[in-house]
Amino acid sequence: MRIELLLKRFASTVATLIGVLQFASCPVNLCAQATVALPRTDFDDPTATVDRFIDAKLTADERALAKRSDDAEFCRRVWLDLAGVAPPIWELREFLADRDVEKRTRLIDRLIASPRFASHMATRFTHSILPSDSEAIRGNDSDELREWLRRAFVENKPYDHMVGAFLTAGGATDSGPAIFYTSRDADPVKVAAATSRLFLGIRIDCAQCHDHPFADWTQDDFWSFAAFFSQLQVDSQNGSSATAIEDRIGKELTYPESDRIAEPRYLGVDEIPEPDPGNLRRRQLTIWLASRSNPYFARAAVNRVWAHLFGRGIINPIDELDSMSLATHPELLEYLSEYFTQTRFDLTKLYRVIAKTNAYQRTSQTESSRPAIDSYALMLPKTLSAEQYFDTIAQNVIRQRFDGSIESERGEQLRRLFVQRMRNSGATPLEYPHGVVQALGMMNGPEMMSATANENGLLASIEAPFYDDSQRIEALFLACVSRKPTSEEAQRFTDYLNDASIEATRQERLGDLVWVLANSAECFSCP
């Protein structure tokens, strides 16, 4: 009876998650946009301006707005998005009890200024920058990159400086930005494709062998852009086994099966670039990248930040930025891009502006039919990354941290194995990417055994005699799904704890309830 009950509940929660997320992955209607009155594009109150862009489009399309999220929903969302982990129980209790009308703004500011923000951003950027199969092969190198990025976010390094560090990286190949090249074998073709996709939001690799079938990019465009990386080479240092990234002046790139030399040229620019004093082509490209004559750099960064917080970009997919016709709110994208440029590419300011909008703070719940996913009439639930899920369970249930300040080798190894098993690099945040094998591994894996054990952690702490059953159940909900239980949920959990017909000890039943919540749709999602 016990196993049957648990499996029935698990099947129900997985079906719920799949149903909730399926609406977000349906095809988008890309018909012509309605013309809306544009708000004044000043930067005195950019958060209000962003909301005016969104609301003007909703009004023009006669769409109803979802209500504001409640405090528990917002707190879970902003912690997961900005800190990479659900709120600790005590933080959540304090936030729910706080009656200050400015508490959401204060929480956003505090999280962005916290070390957790830097660590979470470093993890996200590492996943984006490295090829999908490289981290398993180059575990130590990816750690070096993640640590370099973490320090950059702690220092609030401007985004153009950060990208410039990658494009002009040299020296030891096992240090920070140089891994951008060594993970792609310092191949100009691979590096050019990655640079255009990551930092310009354009996928030009389809034009490598022939003109792009769906965009205006030609084969000449691809090879002229790749020529900026023609000087790349990896050399040994002083005859040792250590290697370094260097530029060899005079080294050229030729078209495939041809002796024709590819001359460097910026994407979308017909003129030949101004010569670099030292003839360093990567430096030449870096200077142009963040200049006002490049229409893609700021847009690409803004679109990625928007996709992080909302689950999809203003242009979606985020690497099709050359197709402005795909933008759901083109004026909004241009406004935020200009704001980002005016703030000298300050990512923290961009995150603050967007996170404080009414659009970001709307609920993801609705009792009626869901509006189009590109309307922002309500929030879209996002699937947690493997790191977000593991760190939440480790922090709130197992009560152990594995976020860089490693407390045990076994704990860190558990985290690595879990991330490798559960991460799906091809999935979007609006998709549930895990199959049966991953789900079974989740249900029966070592991390779940640790979470449901009673020796330590949450289960041991709520066994204290001054807790009653209602307080124990509330603590389980706060830990796993960041909210208090409904009266119906509380009653069902209480009935299970006190059902004498179930052949299990009381401690085992509490572990069962953790198992049910930790495997629920809510625990796997950011509302």
mmCIF file of N, CA and C in Angstrom, residues 254-331:
data_model
loop_
_atom_site.group_PDB
_atom_site.id
_atom_site.type_symbol
_atom_site.label_atom_id
_atom_site.label_comp_id
_atom_site.label_asym_id
_atom_site.label_seq_id
_atom_site.Cartn_x
_atom_site.Cartn_y
_atom_site.Cartn_z
ATOM 1 N N THR A 254 42.394 29.822 -45.376
ATOM 2 C CA THR A 254 41.933 29.678 -46.756
ATOM 3 C C THR A 254 40.576 29.000 -46.799
ATOM 4 N N TYR A 255 39.831 29.281 -47.847
ATOM 5 C CA TYR A 255 38.535 28.642 -48.057
ATOM 6 C C TYR A 255 38.741 27.126 -48.232
ATOM 7 N N PRO A 256 37.746 26.324 -47.914
ATOM 8 C CA PRO A 256 37.898 24.870 -48.041
ATOM 9 C C PRO A 256 38.144 24.465 -49.497
ATOM 10 N N GLU A 257 39.081 23.543 -49.682
ATOM 11 C CA GLU A 257 39.430 23.013 -50.992
ATOM 12 C C GLU A 257 39.785 24.127 -51.970
ATOM 13 N N SER A 258 40.526 25.114 -51.455
ATOM 14 C CA SER A 258 40.877 26.263 -52.291
ATOM 15 C C SER A 258 42.128 26.933 -51.716
ATOM 16 N N ASP A 259 42.850 27.673 -52.577
ATOM 17 C CA ASP A 259 43.981 28.461 -52.117
ATOM 18 C C ASP A 259 43.589 29.909 -51.838
ATOM 19 N N ARG A 260 42.327 30.196 -51.960
ATOM 20 C CA ARG A 260 41.844 31.562 -51.777
ATOM 21 C C ARG A 260 41.924 31.948 -50.296
ATOM 22 N N ILE A 261 42.581 33.053 -50.018
ATOM 23 C CA ILE A 261 42.752 33.526 -48.646
ATOM 24 C C ILE A 261 41.520 34.314 -48.201
ATOM 25 N N ALA A 262 41.038 34.019 -46.992
ATOM 26 C CA ALA A 262 39.893 34.737 -46.433
ATOM 27 C C ALA A 262 40.371 36.030 -45.787
ATOM 28 N N GLU A 263 39.856 37.155 -46.263
ATOM 29 C CA GLU A 263 40.218 38.457 -45.706
ATOM 30 C C GLU A 263 39.254 38.805 -44.577
ATOM 31 N N PRO A 264 39.745 39.258 -43.411
ATOM 32 C CA PRO A 264 38.855 39.540 -42.274
ATOM 33 C C PRO A 264 37.896 40.690 -42.551
ATOM 34 N N ARG A 265 36.654 40.471 -42.177
ATOM 35 C CA ARG A 265 35.628 41.503 -42.341
ATOM 36 C C ARG A 265 34.542 41.286 -41.296
ATOM 37 N N TYR A 266 34.066 42.381 -40.709
ATOM 38 C CA TYR A 266 33.033 42.290 -39.673
ATOM 39 C C TYR A 266 31.707 41.827 -40.269
ATOM 40 N N LEU A 267 30.904 41.161 -39.451
ATOM 41 C CA LEU A 267 29.602 40.679 -39.923
ATOM 42 C C LEU A 267 28.683 41.854 -40.241
ATOM 43 N N GLY A 268 28.104 41.805 -41.410
ATOM 44 C CA GLY A 268 27.166 42.837 -41.822
ATOM 45 C C GLY A 268 27.815 44.136 -42.256
ATOM 46 N N VAL A 269 29.135 44.161 -42.383
ATOM 47 C CA VAL A 269 29.853 45.381 -42.761
ATOM 48 C C VAL A 269 30.603 45.118 -44.068
ATOM 49 N N ASP A 270 30.382 45.961 -45.049
ATOM 50 C CA ASP A 270 31.018 45.764 -46.358
ATOM 51 C C ASP A 270 32.456 46.276 -46.386
ATOM 52 N N GLU A 271 32.755 47.332 -45.607
ATOM 53 C CA GLU A 271 34.072 47.945 -45.672
ATOM 54 C C GLU A 271 35.124 47.054 -45.015
ATOM 55 N N ILE A 272 36.356 47.163 -45.501
ATOM 56 C CA ILE A 272 37.483 46.457 -44.897
ATOM 57 C C ILE A 272 37.812 47.131 -43.567
ATOM 58 N N PRO A 273 38.072 46.382 -42.498
ATOM 59 C CA PRO A 273 38.334 46.979 -41.192
ATOM 60 C C PRO A 273 39.584 47.851 -41.183
ATOM 61 N N GLU A 274 39.585 48.845 -40.296
ATOM 62 C CA GLU A 274 40.795 49.632 -40.079
ATOM 63 C C GLU A 274 41.897 48.715 -39.579
ATOM 64 N N PRO A 275 43.118 48.856 -40.061
ATOM 65 C CA PRO A 275 44.199 47.959 -39.627
ATOM 66 C C PRO A 275 44.536 48.138 -38.156
ATOM 67 N N ASP A 276 44.901 47.049 -37.507
ATOM 68 C CA ASP A 276 45.354 47.095 -36.119
ATOM 69 C C ASP A 276 46.834 47.441 -36.108
ATOM 70 N N PRO A 277 47.317 48.322 -35.191
ATOM 71 C CA PRO A 277 48.735 48.718 -35.181
ATOM 72 C C PRO A 277 49.693 47.530 -35.097
ATOM 73 N N GLY A 278 49.312 46.499 -34.365
ATOM 74 C CA GLY A 278 50.180 45.338 -34.239
ATOM 75 C C GLY A 278 49.768 44.185 -35.122
ATOM 76 N N ASN A 279 48.775 44.430 -35.990
ATOM 77 C CA ASN A 279 48.251 43.404 -36.885
ATOM 78 C C ASN A 279 47.706 42.200 -36.099
ATOM 79 N N LEU A 280 47.113 42.493 -34.945
ATOM 80 C CA LEU A 280 46.494 41.439 -34.133
ATOM 81 C C LEU A 280 45.000 41.422 -34.433
ATOM 82 N N ARG A 281 44.575 40.414 -35.152
ATOM 83 C CA ARG A 281 43.204 40.406 -35.651
ATOM 84 C C ARG A 281 42.169 40.200 -34.547
ATOM 85 N N ARG A 282 42.507 39.417 -33.537
ATOM 86 C CA ARG A 282 41.538 39.209 -32.455
ATOM 87 C C ARG A 282 41.284 40.517 -31.705
ATOM 88 N N ARG A 283 42.319 41.299 -31.493
ATOM 89 C CA ARG A 283 42.137 42.607 -30.850
ATOM 90 C C ARG A 283 41.309 43.526 -31.735
ATOM 91 N N GLN A 284 41.540 43.454 -33.015
ATOM 92 C CA GLN A 284 40.787 44.244 -33.988
ATOM 93 C C GLN A 284 39.292 43.927 -33.893
ATOM 94 N N LEU A 285 38.958 42.647 -33.799
ATOM 95 C CA LEU A 285 37.564 42.227 -33.694
ATOM 96 C C LEU A 285 36.961 42.675 -32.371
ATOM 97 N N THR A 286 37.723 42.581 -31.290
ATOM 98 C CA THR A 286 37.222 42.925 -29.962
ATOM 99 C C THR A 286 36.828 44.392 -29.885
ATOM 100 N N ILE A 287 37.608 45.257 -30.475
ATOM 101 C CA ILE A 287 37.305 46.691 -30.450
ATOM 102 C C ILE A 287 35.990 46.968 -31.174
ATOM 103 N N TRP A 288 35.775 46.310 -32.305
ATOM 104 C CA TRP A 288 34.527 46.518 -33.051
ATOM 105 C C TRP A 288 33.329 45.940 -32.311
ATOM 106 N N LEU A 289 33.534 44.822 -31.606
ATOM 107 C CA LEU A 289 32.423 44.064 -31.037
ATOM 108 C C LEU A 289 31.515 44.934 -30.176
ATOM 109 N N ALA A 290 32.108 45.719 -29.276
ATOM 110 C CA ALA A 290 31.304 46.515 -28.349
ATOM 111 C C ALA A 290 31.105 47.951 -28.826
ATOM 112 N N SER A 291 31.448 48.235 -30.078
ATOM 113 C CA SER A 291 31.281 49.595 -30.595
ATOM 114 C C SER A 291 29.827 49.821 -31.012
ATOM 115 N N ARG A 292 29.452 51.087 -31.132
ATOM 116 C CA ARG A 292 28.078 51.418 -31.527
ATOM 117 C C ARG A 292 27.785 51.039 -32.974
ATOM 118 N N SER A 293 28.823 50.816 -33.758
ATOM 119 C CA SER A 293 28.591 50.420 -35.147
ATOM 120 C C SER A 293 28.212 48.940 -35.264
ATOM 121 N N ASN A 294 28.305 48.203 -34.168
ATOM 122 C CA ASN A 294 27.905 46.801 -34.154
ATOM 123 C C ASN A 294 26.506 46.692 -33.549
ATOM 124 N N PRO A 295 25.503 46.351 -34.340
ATOM 125 C CA PRO A 295 24.131 46.332 -33.828
ATOM 126 C C PRO A 295 23.774 45.076 -33.026
ATOM 127 N N TYR A 296 24.660 44.109 -32.943
ATOM 128 C CA TYR A 296 24.291 42.809 -32.385
ATOM 129 C C TYR A 296 24.727 42.587 -30.934
ATOM 130 N N PHE A 297 25.846 43.175 -30.512
ATOM 131 C CA PHE A 297 26.449 42.815 -29.234
ATOM 132 C C PHE A 297 25.523 43.083 -28.052
ATOM 133 N N ALA A 298 25.054 44.325 -27.912
ATOM 134 C CA ALA A 298 24.184 44.667 -26.778
ATOM 135 C C ALA A 298 22.859 43.918 -26.868
ATOM 136 N N ARG A 299 22.304 43.796 -28.071
ATOM 137 C CA ARG A 299 21.045 43.054 -28.232
ATOM 138 C C ARG A 299 21.192 41.611 -27.768
ATOM 139 N N ALA A 300 22.303 40.974 -28.159
ATOM 140 C CA ALA A 300 22.505 39.576 -27.805
ATOM 141 C C ALA A 300 22.578 39.398 -26.300
ATOM 142 N N ALA A 301 23.281 40.301 -25.608
ATOM 143 C CA ALA A 301 23.391 40.202 -24.149
ATOM 144 C C ALA A 301 22.037 40.416 -23.486
ATOM 145 N N VAL A 302 21.308 41.436 -23.919
ATOM 146 C CA VAL A 302 19.983 41.711 -23.354
ATOM 147 C C VAL A 302 19.039 40.532 -23.591
ATOM 148 N N ASN A 303 19.081 39.988 -24.784
ATOM 149 C CA ASN A 303 18.188 38.877 -25.112
ATOM 150 C C ASN A 303 18.479 37.649 -24.244
ATOM 151 N N ARG A 304 19.761 37.411 -23.943
ATOM 152 C CA ARG A 304 20.133 36.281 -23.084
ATOM 153 C C ARG A 304 19.664 36.496 -21.648
ATOM 154 N N VAL A 305 19.818 37.704 -21.139
ATOM 155 C CA VAL A 305 19.352 37.985 -19.778
ATOM 156 C C VAL A 305 17.838 37.846 -19.702
ATOM 157 N N TRP A 306 17.140 38.350 -20.696
ATOM 158 C CA TRP A 306 15.679 38.221 -20.725
ATOM 159 C C TRP A 306 15.281 36.742 -20.765
ATOM 160 N N ALA A 307 15.958 35.958 -21.574
ATOM 161 C CA ALA A 307 15.658 34.531 -21.668
ATOM 162 C C ALA A 307 15.933 33.817 -20.347
ATOM 163 N N HIS A 308 16.966 34.243 -19.639
ATOM 164 C CA HIS A 308 17.269 33.665 -18.330
ATOM 165 C C HIS A 308 16.104 33.888 -17.370
ATOM 166 N N LEU A 309 15.584 35.106 -17.314
ATOM 167 C CA LEU A 309 14.551 35.425 -16.333
ATOM 168 C C LEU A 309 13.151 35.008 -16.764
ATOM 169 N N PHE A 310 12.886 34.981 -18.065
ATOM 170 C CA PHE A 310 11.535 34.665 -18.536
ATOM 171 C C PHE A 310 11.425 33.306 -19.217
ATOM 172 N N GLY A 311 12.530 32.602 -19.411
ATOM 173 C CA GLY A 311 12.477 31.278 -20.027
ATOM 174 C C GLY A 311 12.565 31.293 -21.533
ATOM 175 N N ARG A 312 12.421 32.429 -22.152
ATOM 176 C CA ARG A 312 12.533 32.576 -23.605
ATOM 177 C C ARG A 312 12.963 34.007 -23.921
ATOM 178 N N GLY A 313 13.644 34.184 -25.041
ATOM 179 C CA GLY A 313 14.113 35.506 -25.393
ATOM 180 C C GLY A 313 13.055 36.356 -26.057
ATOM 181 N N ILE A 314 13.284 37.657 -26.103
ATOM 182 C CA ILE A 314 12.412 38.535 -26.894
ATOM 183 C C ILE A 314 12.485 38.095 -28.349
ATOM 184 N N ILE A 315 13.665 37.655 -28.767
ATOM 185 C CA ILE A 315 13.826 36.898 -30.012
ATOM 186 C C ILE A 315 14.168 35.474 -29.609
ATOM 187 N N ASN A 316 13.411 34.542 -30.089
ATOM 188 C CA ASN A 316 13.583 33.148 -29.706
ATOM 189 C C ASN A 316 13.572 32.261 -30.941
ATOM 190 N N PRO A 317 14.600 31.400 -31.116
ATOM 191 C CA PRO A 317 15.747 31.115 -30.263
ATOM 192 C C PRO A 317 16.680 32.324 -30.136
ATOM 193 N N ILE A 318 17.507 32.296 -29.093
ATOM 194 C CA ILE A 318 18.318 33.468 -28.777
ATOM 195 C C ILE A 318 19.499 33.632 -29.728
ATOM 196 N N ASP A 319 19.786 32.633 -30.568
ATOM 197 C CA ASP A 319 20.893 32.784 -31.519
ATOM 198 C C ASP A 319 20.375 33.040 -32.933
ATOM 199 N N GLU A 320 19.215 33.689 -33.041
ATOM 200 C CA GLU A 320 18.680 34.113 -34.345
ATOM 201 C C GLU A 320 18.408 35.608 -34.318
ATOM 202 N N LEU A 321 19.346 36.361 -33.764
ATOM 203 C CA LEU A 321 19.155 37.788 -33.561
ATOM 204 C C LEU A 321 19.164 38.572 -34.857
ATOM 205 N N ASP A 322 19.655 37.946 -35.935
ATOM 206 C CA ASP A 322 19.638 38.632 -37.222
ATOM 207 C C ASP A 322 18.240 38.664 -37.819
ATOM 208 N N SER A 323 17.291 37.941 -37.211
ATOM 209 C CA SER A 323 15.907 37.926 -37.703
ATOM 210 C C SER A 323 15.043 38.767 -36.777
ATOM 211 N N MET A 324 15.141 40.092 -36.884
ATOM 212 C CA MET A 324 14.375 40.975 -35.997
ATOM 213 C C MET A 324 12.873 40.802 -36.184
ATOM 214 N N SER A 325 12.475 40.209 -37.308
ATOM 215 C CA SER A 325 11.046 39.959 -37.510
ATOM 216 C C SER A 325 10.512 38.944 -36.499
ATOM 217 N N LEU A 326 11.422 38.180 -35.866
ATOM 218 C CA LEU A 326 10.998 37.210 -34.856
ATOM 219 C C LEU A 326 10.796 37.839 -33.485
ATOM 220 N N ALA A 327 11.192 39.092 -33.316
ATOM 221 C CA ALA A 327 11.084 39.741 -32.010
ATOM 222 C C ALA A 327 9.627 39.969 -31.650
ATOM 223 N N THR A 328 9.257 39.551 -30.442
ATOM 224 C CA THR A 328 7.887 39.786 -29.981
ATOM 225 C C THR A 328 7.693 41.251 -29.597
ATOM 226 N N HIS A 329 8.756 41.892 -29.113
ATOM 227 C CA HIS A 329 8.693 43.295 -28.695
ATOM 228 C C HIS A 329 9.978 43.988 -29.175
ATOM 229 N N PRO A 330 10.068 44.277 -30.476
ATOM 230 C CA PRO A 330 11.317 44.828 -31.019
ATOM 231 C C PRO A 330 11.724 46.157 -30.397
ATOM 232 N N GLU A 331 10.731 47.031 -30.105
ATOM 233 C CA GLU A 331 11.071 48.323 -29.508
ATOM 234 C C GLU A 331 11.639 48.135 -28.104
#
